[in-house]
XYZ file of C-alpha atoms in Angstrom:
743
model
C -9.784 2.171 122.874
C -6.903 4.572 121.926
C -5.280 6.104 124.740
C -5.935 9.359 122.755
C -9.373 8.639 123.154
C -9.900 8.295 126.495
C -7.261 11.055 127.777
C -9.545 13.634 128.408
C -9.588 16.162 131.527
C -11.381 18.485 132.486
C -9.792 21.842 132.106
C -9.646 20.600 128.724
C -13.333 19.421 128.512
C -14.458 23.554 129.672
C -11.979 23.904 127.133
C -13.647 22.848 124.128
C -17.347 23.257 125.564
C -16.123 27.673 125.296
C -15.099 26.649 121.670
C -18.054 24.216 120.207
C -20.089 26.990 119.799
C -23.632 25.008 118.813
C -24.135 21.417 118.260
C -22.930 17.999 119.146
C -20.133 17.640 119.823
C -18.299 14.008 120.304
C -14.443 12.824 120.501
C -11.518 11.584 121.862
C -12.975 10.946 125.539
C -16.498 9.509 125.647
C -15.330 7.403 128.672
C -14.844 10.573 129.909
C -18.604 11.568 131.567
C -22.351 11.292 130.052
C -23.065 14.169 127.354
C -23.905 16.998 128.570
C -26.638 20.294 127.321
C -24.961 23.559 127.037
C -26.197 27.252 125.468
C -24.631 29.569 123.282
C -26.093 32.635 123.606
C -29.394 31.517 125.180
C -31.095 31.037 121.285
C -28.960 28.150 120.445
C -28.942 24.256 122.029
C -25.101 23.059 122.043
C -24.490 19.213 123.105
C -20.490 18.942 124.246
C -19.644 15.517 125.727
C -16.300 15.967 123.627
C -13.238 16.873 120.731
C -14.013 15.733 117.326
C -17.298 15.585 115.803
C -20.024 18.608 116.378
C -23.682 18.297 115.060
C -25.383 22.237 114.844
C -28.855 22.234 114.345
C -28.702 22.868 110.395
C -27.355 19.990 110.602
C -23.951 20.451 109.101
C -21.316 18.264 110.907
C -17.960 20.263 111.644
C -15.231 17.790 112.358
C -12.308 18.882 114.638
C -8.624 18.532 112.805
C -5.046 17.621 115.111
C -3.280 18.673 111.826
C -2.403 21.349 110.209
C -3.933 21.800 106.300
C -0.878 22.780 103.738
C -1.851 21.283 100.670
C -1.877 17.492 101.494
C -5.917 17.691 102.134
C -5.821 16.480 105.856
C -8.796 18.174 106.439
C -11.168 16.367 103.128
C -9.491 13.438 104.151
C -10.735 13.818 108.080
C -14.224 14.981 106.633
C -14.537 11.862 104.869
C -13.573 8.706 107.612
C -16.232 11.085 109.905
C -18.923 11.052 106.976
C -18.435 7.509 106.322
C -18.642 6.194 109.701
C -21.330 8.995 110.840
C -23.839 7.972 107.986
C -23.878 12.262 106.906
C -24.181 13.688 103.297
C -20.911 14.957 101.778
C -22.653 18.274 101.686
C -22.549 18.322 104.972
C -19.797 17.775 106.412
C -17.279 20.885 107.257
C -13.621 20.908 108.918
C -11.613 23.082 111.357
C -8.336 22.903 112.542
C -8.657 21.923 116.124
C -7.070 24.292 118.968
C -3.548 23.794 119.928
C -4.037 21.672 122.571
C -2.053 18.576 124.665
C -5.550 16.210 123.425
C -4.895 16.750 119.972
C -1.265 15.472 119.626
C 0.269 14.153 116.863
C 1.365 10.188 119.289
C 3.832 9.728 116.423
C 5.383 13.287 117.832
C 4.580 13.189 121.099
C 2.734 16.957 120.561
C 0.478 18.698 118.494
C 2.109 18.955 114.972
C 2.425 17.636 111.423
C 5.146 15.750 109.730
C 6.557 11.952 108.774
C 3.193 11.784 106.758
C 1.355 11.045 110.044
C -1.204 12.824 109.549
C -4.189 10.330 107.997
C -2.328 7.914 109.957
C -2.715 8.686 113.200
C -6.290 9.981 112.441
C -7.743 7.103 111.130
C -8.498 4.727 114.380
C -9.561 8.051 116.650
C -11.665 9.509 113.584
C -13.924 6.354 113.300
C -14.162 5.523 116.753
C -15.212 8.515 117.446
C -17.799 9.214 114.313
C -19.207 5.257 115.028
C -20.196 5.817 118.682
C -21.756 9.247 118.030
C -23.710 7.621 115.612
C -24.912 4.804 117.583
C -25.483 7.174 119.986
C -27.822 9.054 117.616
C -29.376 5.518 117.076
C -29.900 5.707 121.083
C -31.587 8.707 121.273
C -34.178 7.897 118.156
C -35.419 4.575 120.140
C -35.886 6.534 123.498
C -37.615 8.696 121.383
C -40.551 6.230 119.821
C -39.743 3.889 122.284
C -38.855 0.958 120.171
C -35.656 -1.646 119.721
C -31.921 0.137 118.695
C -31.443 -2.649 116.836
C -34.836 -1.811 115.104
C -32.878 1.233 113.839
C -30.317 2.488 111.610
C -28.253 5.917 111.071
C -29.121 6.415 106.797
C -27.792 10.105 105.382
C -28.282 12.277 108.354
C -31.180 10.751 109.721
C -31.725 7.773 111.853
C -34.907 5.545 109.954
C -37.142 3.135 112.118
C -37.057 -0.282 109.534
C -40.131 -1.500 110.526
C -42.353 1.452 110.095
C -40.146 3.707 107.946
C -40.582 6.586 110.442
C -36.865 9.025 110.857
C -35.992 11.713 112.330
C -32.819 14.528 111.051
C -29.790 14.679 113.442
C -30.792 17.805 114.605
C -33.877 16.620 115.879
C -32.250 14.168 118.514
C -29.354 16.676 120.139
C -31.352 17.611 122.653
C -32.000 13.988 123.582
C -28.844 12.302 123.386
C -27.318 14.784 126.143
C -28.857 12.896 128.186
C -27.457 9.293 127.434
C -24.189 7.782 127.898
C -21.484 7.843 124.980
C -21.355 4.086 123.395
C -18.231 2.532 124.326
C -16.340 0.225 121.703
C -18.851 1.015 118.287
C -19.145 -1.668 115.973
C -17.030 -0.022 113.064
C -18.318 -0.730 109.461
C -15.940 -3.232 106.970
C -14.902 -2.235 103.990
C -17.713 -4.070 101.510
C -19.583 -1.103 103.516
C -17.473 1.626 102.646
C -19.662 4.513 100.858
C -17.473 7.349 101.243
C -14.036 6.261 101.868
C -12.295 5.454 98.225
C -14.293 8.062 96.348
C -13.039 11.330 94.953
C -14.928 13.066 96.585
C -13.971 17.146 96.283
C -11.494 18.700 98.445
C -13.653 21.033 100.957
C -11.110 24.054 100.969
C -11.304 24.490 96.871
C -14.060 26.994 96.795
C -12.258 28.959 99.446
C -8.786 28.701 97.608
C -10.215 29.788 94.843
C -12.393 32.625 95.238
C -9.880 34.137 97.528
C -11.654 33.640 100.720
C -9.074 30.409 102.272
C -6.991 32.127 105.303
C -3.066 32.021 104.888
C -0.792 33.416 107.655
C -0.049 36.395 105.613
C -4.256 37.289 105.278
C -4.036 37.727 108.986
C -5.845 41.382 110.346
C -6.126 42.402 114.002
C -6.942 45.681 114.730
C -4.077 48.346 115.672
C -1.524 45.762 114.126
C 1.786 47.180 112.870
C 4.005 44.861 110.400
C 7.935 43.650 110.341
C 9.883 42.372 108.667
C 13.402 41.023 110.146
C 16.696 41.327 108.797
C 18.916 38.570 109.850
C 22.688 37.730 110.044
C 24.593 37.654 106.245
C 26.941 35.093 107.437
C 26.094 32.768 109.646
C 26.500 32.876 113.200
C 26.434 36.388 113.263
C 25.208 39.281 115.534
C 24.428 42.649 115.606
C 27.137 45.010 115.918
C 25.246 48.482 114.925
C 22.769 49.487 113.024
C 22.080 52.532 111.163
C 18.784 53.324 110.706
C 18.897 56.987 110.128
C 17.347 57.471 106.834
C 14.791 54.302 107.523
C 12.762 55.966 110.357
C 12.745 59.726 108.030
C 10.330 57.418 105.086
C 6.474 58.024 105.607
C 5.072 55.190 108.023
C 7.925 53.625 109.645
C 7.783 53.088 113.498
C 10.756 51.632 115.080
C 14.276 49.949 113.627
C 15.582 47.375 116.801
C 17.617 45.066 117.705
C 16.247 41.265 118.686
C 17.384 38.682 119.397
C 17.622 36.915 115.855
C 18.871 39.919 113.918
C 17.248 43.527 113.513
C 13.384 43.882 113.355
C 11.718 46.820 110.869
C 8.059 47.972 111.856
C 5.828 50.290 110.412
C 2.311 50.532 108.935
C 2.183 47.631 106.504
C 4.577 45.357 104.858
C 5.686 47.415 101.670
C 6.979 49.986 104.187
C 8.558 47.934 106.091
C 11.015 46.439 103.740
C 11.526 49.062 101.499
C 12.929 50.666 105.087
C 14.823 47.933 105.543
C 16.806 48.534 102.262
C 17.579 51.868 104.072
C 18.769 50.468 107.578
C 22.542 50.274 107.699
C 23.694 47.561 109.865
C 27.028 46.885 111.085
C 27.832 42.272 111.369
C 29.777 40.415 114.068
C 30.651 37.129 112.645
C 33.306 34.527 113.729
C 36.074 34.424 111.502
C 35.603 30.401 110.835
C 32.216 31.093 109.492
C 33.219 33.698 107.197
C 35.297 31.212 105.774
C 32.719 28.758 105.437
C 32.521 27.311 101.645
C 31.205 24.583 99.588
C 33.873 23.650 98.274
C 35.585 23.715 101.881
C 32.754 20.942 103.394
C 33.279 18.530 100.270
C 36.603 18.304 101.148
C 36.184 18.401 104.719
C 33.754 15.635 104.143
C 35.767 13.368 101.951
C 38.879 13.492 104.062
C 36.359 12.351 106.660
C 34.825 9.285 104.706
C 37.972 8.042 104.771
C 37.921 7.321 108.281
C 35.401 4.824 109.884
C 32.042 5.939 111.033
C 29.265 4.384 114.125
C 28.049 1.402 112.603
C 24.835 1.192 112.646
C 23.777 -1.291 110.944
C 26.149 -4.790 110.444
C 24.773 -7.026 109.223
C 26.291 -10.277 107.871
C 30.067 -11.050 107.535
C 30.519 -7.829 105.127
C 34.431 -8.297 105.318
C 34.997 -11.876 104.154
C 31.658 -11.187 101.134
C 34.285 -7.636 100.435
C 37.564 -10.679 100.363
C 36.196 -13.238 98.176
C 34.597 -10.983 95.402
C 34.968 -11.631 91.606
C 34.287 -7.508 91.092
C 33.231 -4.645 93.473
C 31.659 -1.901 92.422
C 32.102 1.314 94.245
C 31.523 4.881 94.007
C 30.731 8.442 95.518
C 27.580 10.826 95.524
C 26.875 14.030 97.087
C 24.184 15.883 98.138
C 23.442 19.476 98.513
C 21.829 21.191 100.840
C 18.446 22.547 99.832
C 16.140 25.453 100.527
C 11.936 24.432 100.872
C 11.623 27.467 99.014
C 7.805 27.563 100.522
C 5.692 29.798 97.810
C 3.859 31.550 101.718
C 7.515 33.618 102.840
C 7.897 32.713 106.714
C 4.812 35.026 108.764
C 3.652 34.962 112.490
C 1.050 37.762 113.946
C 1.106 37.576 117.801
C -1.399 40.246 120.455
C -0.195 40.505 123.659
C -3.168 41.545 125.879
C -4.321 40.965 129.075
C -2.333 38.283 129.975
C -3.273 35.851 127.099
C -0.879 35.187 123.914
C -2.708 35.120 120.954
C -1.091 33.908 117.570
C -1.916 33.400 114.532
C 0.382 31.265 112.272
C 0.841 28.568 109.155
C 2.532 26.225 111.482
C 3.436 22.562 111.015
C 3.916 22.657 114.819
C 1.228 24.102 117.432
C 2.867 21.932 119.893
C 6.575 24.048 119.950
C 4.503 26.922 119.076
C 2.987 27.229 122.361
C 6.549 26.271 124.215
C 8.758 28.703 122.403
C 5.399 31.381 123.031
C 5.229 30.855 126.676
C 8.916 31.240 127.186
C 9.567 34.377 125.251
C 6.774 36.037 126.326
C 6.766 34.869 129.947
C 3.351 33.601 130.055
C 2.251 29.647 130.971
C 1.799 27.584 128.499
C -1.955 27.626 129.144
C -2.348 31.720 128.559
C -0.861 30.980 124.440
C -3.637 30.185 121.700
C -2.337 29.061 118.568
C -4.727 30.011 115.867
C -3.767 27.218 112.808
C -3.917 28.953 109.463
C -3.694 27.621 105.622
C -0.020 26.980 105.413
C 0.993 28.219 101.866
C 3.912 25.747 101.589
C 4.759 23.478 104.443
C 7.630 20.595 103.774
C 8.494 20.373 107.381
C 9.878 23.728 106.957
C 7.024 25.722 109.327
C 7.912 22.476 111.920
C 10.465 24.818 113.004
C 9.489 28.208 115.132
C 12.131 30.266 115.094
C 9.507 32.909 113.328
C 7.303 32.842 115.831
C 9.392 33.759 118.598
C 10.558 36.970 116.729
C 6.467 38.294 116.627
C 6.518 37.232 120.099
C 9.496 39.345 121.086
C 7.993 42.054 119.401
C 4.970 41.788 120.160
C 5.711 41.799 123.857
C 8.383 45.420 122.997
C 5.946 46.950 121.021
C 2.511 46.470 123.400
C 0.333 46.026 120.254
C -0.510 43.383 117.741
C 2.709 42.662 114.998
C 3.115 40.628 112.238
C 5.742 39.300 111.389
C 6.685 38.658 107.061
C 10.175 38.234 105.923
C 10.631 38.833 102.486
C 11.586 36.115 99.617
C 15.787 36.851 99.749
C 14.929 36.122 104.024
C 13.246 33.529 103.491
C 15.567 31.525 101.378
C 18.928 32.891 102.908
C 17.998 31.756 106.357
C 15.740 28.460 105.736
C 16.390 25.273 107.782
C 17.916 23.611 104.642
C 17.867 20.170 103.572
C 21.157 18.609 104.872
C 24.120 17.992 102.535
C 25.812 14.893 102.525
C 29.008 12.960 101.431
C 27.870 8.641 100.955
C 29.949 6.427 99.474
C 29.034 3.108 98.177
C 30.440 -0.221 97.301
C 29.063 -3.720 96.298
C 30.838 -7.311 96.198
C 29.793 -8.473 93.317
C 30.027 -13.445 92.595
C 30.879 -14.333 89.194
C 27.698 -14.770 88.465
C 26.945 -10.790 89.467
C 24.618 -11.970 92.552
C 24.876 -9.304 95.203
C 27.677 -10.544 98.002
C 27.162 -7.457 100.385
C 26.594 -3.598 100.810
C 29.002 -1.241 102.124
C 27.179 2.522 102.800
C 29.040 5.261 104.449
C 27.271 8.935 104.777
C 28.786 12.108 106.084
C 27.372 14.893 106.799
C 24.383 16.586 109.334
C 21.788 14.933 111.026
C 18.129 16.713 110.621
C 17.270 14.566 113.626
C 18.831 16.660 115.790
C 17.421 19.765 115.092
C 13.684 18.165 114.914
C 14.896 16.436 118.915
C 16.028 20.585 119.804
C 12.716 21.348 118.179
C 10.540 19.807 119.871
C 12.546 19.276 123.513
C 11.054 22.480 125.010
C 7.628 21.699 124.171
C 7.803 18.030 125.633
C 10.905 17.637 127.707
C 11.822 19.218 131.080
C 14.968 21.460 131.565
C 17.094 19.668 133.641
C 16.959 17.182 130.775
C 20.655 16.714 128.521
C 20.056 18.536 125.148
C 21.897 17.003 122.445
C 25.137 19.269 120.754
C 26.983 19.851 117.654
C 27.849 17.066 115.601
C 25.621 14.251 118.073
C 28.650 14.990 120.904
C 25.723 13.791 123.550
C 25.048 11.107 124.786
C 21.742 11.883 125.560
C 19.021 9.955 123.825
C 15.814 11.338 123.769
C 12.806 9.882 123.397
C 10.341 11.267 120.955
C 8.475 8.869 119.491
C 10.148 7.088 115.630
C 12.049 10.106 115.815
C 14.416 9.902 118.698
C 17.675 11.433 118.634
C 19.701 8.345 117.077
C 21.849 7.901 114.152
C 19.213 4.956 112.964
C 16.890 7.235 111.963
C 19.439 10.060 110.141
C 20.579 6.468 107.978
C 17.146 5.182 107.720
C 16.859 3.361 104.054
C 20.389 3.551 103.727
C 22.474 0.351 102.563
C 19.234 -1.130 100.919
C 15.562 -1.019 101.619
C 13.577 -4.317 101.256
C 16.294 -6.217 98.892
C 17.664 -9.807 99.895
C 21.319 -9.018 100.527
C 23.089 -11.303 103.324
C 25.880 -8.498 104.095
C 25.113 -5.294 104.979
C 26.842 -2.781 106.471
C 25.998 1.629 106.861
C 28.438 3.997 108.363
C 27.416 7.511 109.930
C 29.798 10.374 110.722
C 27.541 12.918 112.410
C 29.461 16.475 111.124
C 27.864 19.591 111.335
C 29.747 22.478 109.653
C 27.264 25.040 111.410
C 25.140 25.208 108.703
C 21.399 25.284 109.904
C 19.580 22.361 108.852
C 15.750 20.911 109.334
C 13.167 18.449 108.009
C 12.382 18.443 104.209
C 9.845 16.697 102.362
C 10.405 13.259 103.668
C 13.535 14.294 105.241
C 16.441 11.056 105.064
C 15.192 9.129 102.268
C 15.160 11.938 99.324
C 18.853 11.579 100.378
C 19.208 7.988 100.879
C 16.862 7.063 98.190
C 19.136 8.632 95.668
C 22.166 6.927 96.523
C 20.962 3.543 96.793
C 18.589 3.381 94.065
C 21.460 5.584 91.529
C 23.916 2.479 93.063
C 21.623 -0.268 92.585
C 21.621 0.794 88.589
C 25.288 1.193 88.773
C 25.901 -2.598 89.890
C 22.586 -3.735 87.501
C 24.760 -2.695 84.599
C 28.142 -4.005 85.981
C 26.754 -7.236 86.193
C 24.433 -7.771 83.002
C 21.016 -7.584 84.985
C 18.488 -6.032 83.427
C 17.385 -2.879 86.181
C 13.565 -3.908 87.024
C 14.820 -7.728 87.165
C 17.522 -7.627 89.481
C 15.787 -5.166 92.129
C 11.972 -7.850 91.566
C 14.302 -10.771 92.332
C 16.204 -8.696 95.433
C 12.786 -8.005 96.535
C 11.595 -11.652 97.266
C 11.280 -10.904 100.942
C 9.872 -7.351 100.267
C 6.121 -8.695 98.863
C 4.663 -4.672 99.290
C 7.906 -3.065 97.282
C 8.032 -6.247 94.895
C 4.416 -5.022 94.100
C 4.847 -1.333 93.228
C 7.360 -2.306 91.268
C 5.998 -4.846 88.840
C 2.767 -2.551 88.784
C 4.545 0.263 88.228
C 6.914 -1.363 85.600
C 3.778 -2.966 83.977
C 2.078 0.330 83.490
C 4.917 2.608 82.307
C 5.672 -0.798 79.331
C 9.332 -1.392 81.488
C 11.422 -3.129 78.109
C 8.312 -1.929 75.539
C 10.491 0.225 72.324
C 10.528 3.689 72.803
C 10.521 7.123 70.795
C 13.651 7.618 69.257
C 16.090 9.995 72.052
C 13.404 8.538 74.766
C 15.000 6.350 77.772
C 13.746 4.714 80.814
C 15.016 4.809 84.462
C 13.229 3.117 87.378
C 13.710 3.445 91.252
C 11.187 2.000 94.429
C 11.520 3.616 97.888
C 9.066 3.008 101.499
C 8.093 5.907 104.267
C 7.067 4.954 106.922
C 4.931 1.651 105.560
C 3.896 3.096 102.403
C 5.976 1.878 98.956
C 6.181 3.377 95.715
C 7.880 2.395 92.948
C 8.230 5.058 89.720
C 9.458 5.276 86.126
C 10.415 7.589 84.797
C 11.222 8.659 80.829
C 13.267 11.213 80.343
C 15.580 12.984 76.700
C 18.769 14.627 77.005
C 19.182 16.808 73.897
C 22.467 18.342 72.233
C 22.836 20.618 75.115
C 22.465 18.264 77.847
C 19.419 19.342 79.205
C 16.814 16.887 80.615
C 13.766 16.802 79.742
C 11.216 14.698 81.807
C 8.055 13.380 79.617
C 6.707 11.396 81.718
C 6.614 9.480 85.493
C 4.441 6.429 86.058
C 4.382 5.952 90.037
C 2.888 2.715 91.627
C 1.880 3.297 95.156
C 0.923 0.971 98.167
C -0.357 2.903 101.116
C -2.904 1.270 102.102
C -6.931 2.234 102.346
C -6.787 4.667 100.215
C -9.216 7.314 101.271
C -9.728 9.679 98.138
C -7.743 8.507 95.345
C -7.918 12.402 93.752
C -5.805 13.353 97.234
C -3.710 10.376 96.075
C -2.617 11.570 92.994
C -2.371 15.415 93.882
C 0.055 14.088 96.721
C 2.123 11.997 94.572
C 2.247 14.320 91.760
C 3.116 17.617 94.061
C 5.739 15.545 95.243
C 7.192 14.690 92.581
C 7.067 18.588 91.477
C 9.202 19.207 94.056
C 11.306 16.255 93.787
C 12.584 17.752 90.707
C 12.897 20.942 91.019
C 15.778 19.730 93.646
C 16.858 17.159 90.978
C 17.616 19.432 87.547
C 16.770 22.702 89.151
C 18.119 24.379 92.036
C 20.452 23.554 95.054
C 21.709 26.336 97.709
C 25.606 26.949 98.377
C 27.534 28.264 100.681
C 30.278 31.154 100.093
C 32.010 33.736 102.577
C 29.701 32.061 105.462
C 26.347 32.864 103.540
C 23.940 31.071 101.406
C 24.589 32.289 97.662
C 21.066 31.805 96.892
C 18.323 34.700 97.955
C 15.355 34.406 95.330
C 13.476 31.826 92.315
C 15.576 33.790 89.960
C 18.430 32.344 91.346
C 16.602 29.305 93.146
C 15.052 28.361 90.745
C 11.416 26.446 90.698
C 10.051 24.098 88.245
C 7.919 25.433 85.944
C 4.929 24.088 84.423
C 6.195 23.433 81.061
C 8.844 21.510 82.921
C 5.838 19.303 84.334
C 6.007 15.531 82.709
C 2.731 13.677 82.729
C 2.044 11.815 85.962
C 0.839 8.681 86.018
C -0.374 7.246 89.678
C -1.750 3.739 90.136
C -2.419 2.644 93.851
C -2.338 -0.758 94.711
C -6.009 -2.033 96.562
C -5.723 -2.642 100.370
C -7.867 -2.940 103.560
C -4.614 -2.481 105.893
C -4.970 0.726 107.675
C -4.143 3.852 105.500
C -0.153 4.935 105.545
C 1.173 8.122 104.797
C 0.739 9.692 101.519
C 2.418 13.173 101.921
C 6.385 12.693 101.438
C 6.398 9.639 99.627
C 6.123 11.323 95.902
C 9.929 13.036 96.343
C 12.412 10.739 97.309
C 11.949 7.877 94.296
C 12.467 10.595 91.191
C 15.854 11.576 91.441
C 17.019 8.122 91.247
C 14.704 7.490 88.842
C 15.459 10.250 86.349
C 19.232 10.113 86.820
C 19.110 6.167 85.983
C 17.101 7.373 82.845
C 19.555 10.055 82.046
C 22.611 7.276 82.107
C 20.859 5.054 79.957
C 20.299 7.854 77.043
C 23.756 9.683 77.816
C 25.763 6.464 79.381
C 27.334 9.174 81.958
C 26.497 8.606 85.722
C 24.365 11.292 87.789
C 26.403 11.532 91.638
C 25.613 14.700 92.279
C 22.292 16.791 92.096
C 20.717 18.894 90.552
C 22.041 17.456 87.294
C 23.551 19.853 85.598
C 23.836 20.248 81.381
C 27.688 20.695 81.775
C 27.988 16.984 83.141
C 26.583 15.404 80.241
C 27.950 16.830 77.679
């Protein structure tokens, strides 16, 4: 039985009992004690043994979801898993985001948080067992009611049927009896052949709420007596408030306060419009370190180019690399560069906080409930148990809402105002004060034999490490204060284990060098250098950088050796069957090798993210002005068991759109110590008329499901770049692709 199922403390049991409302609540910890019957408002009964499933007296089944819903469909997928094993009609299933509590922690991260495509992967076994145990509990309740053997009864569409007599009872009729029985241990799970829900394109549970406008996002939250604030952050990285002239702003109607906070200057008003207009009238004088004022994209690049001439930390050193290069018939080499990238969430950062009676209530679109609790407790001066996190829908996450900087601001203000406060960042503050996807400078070389075979692959990376940022965010939530913290440029020798995200150059260089290619001699070196630009996880994290470099360079190797890019990859994947399968499927469906219309060219790329394999073929044209148009992208995916094919298709399509923005549209550049871009006029997103036709094919599998939310991003840039090279003969070695480089 999974650890998170049996680890249920008495404190949590009582808390969930209070939250459950009406019905039968089953989940982690069914071995912790027998189900108990309680009452809500002396009107309706509630059976509350533990934490994942609630069956109400109206026959509605509510699934508690431990992850945030940011469009990836985790609420629908979780509900489908439960509906399958519990044997209930889809129309009777609902989903609810679980409260912040250690019982709902993500085992891949050590706290309750959403990221790394771990939602379905870490919920699959837990929810199946919770639902199956609930089903067997109800079977036992019906058998006891009828005085028959449980083996004569079976669950069918929300009822228990006695097969010999065809008698039946609805689940709602069995709640009271079920409360008197022990919860079954090690319940029998369905086989894949028995699935009736999993694998079907059921409609998403949140569609109606979003279409009709009653889905609650963070910016929708309203609390009686609430004030609204916006924050003016230092324009220069590392800047601090020197003086504030708020005289004009405070004359404006509805403006309550202008005051310094840790992060900058807060403008508090009756609503966001008044706060934002007043912020424009505030005159702030800033102090900033002289070295930061000189920071620019050009200076960073020049520094990294010098660093790249020095040896880095060897993260991977396989075979005899030096000997292979010494004996090479040909050496292919290149330098690739990637810029800082903003997340561009449609909903800017926001958070609503109310501190009252020793309790801190937080309404927030967050990916990280655990660190939200930890930072709020620290700022408010309360215990973690006194912080209640109410997770709303997220208007885009992409890794940005894993950070909790905006939460700290809202808690600090609510504490000072002694009133509920909603903090909303302007679009400009959101983009300029993002925790950017790290930029990087990467040098690669390949040693080729006379027949074009790759004898060695060498890869040196220079740039900041977002893994350090992830650890800094997670550490306050799970590591005691006395543990050494990581410091700038990874100088600390402390290695802090945080699930799979341990602070290590190993993770910062994941899939650098090669993915699953059979190359005997491989060396990967890493030089961790952080110039002071704030960085953080960005959709698909490090894979987006390394896939672009490795997969683009593989095409350069193919050209140098006179080989077909698909065939060369296929031959090299002899030890990676999943990657070979998706590569062949994508190529077949795209018609690789067949003739295309005049002016259109193909490019191919692949990647793997935490067990999910994907390959993409892009069809691209480039006009006389160097403008790239992506006409079609064919993707093949192996993500284990597919819960809902429509969600897989949507996630791959969304990943492609996200990846194309970074490939052909936008980047963040630094000048005079600040981000130059500030809104969608100078950081444009992909437009609807620029979205290519997308085809998604999945590999049938009975393996446990792996993640799908991030894998759609990494292969996009190299597939498009390789197609551009086929169209123009010019290699793309930096992003975004600029027309002037192709003319």
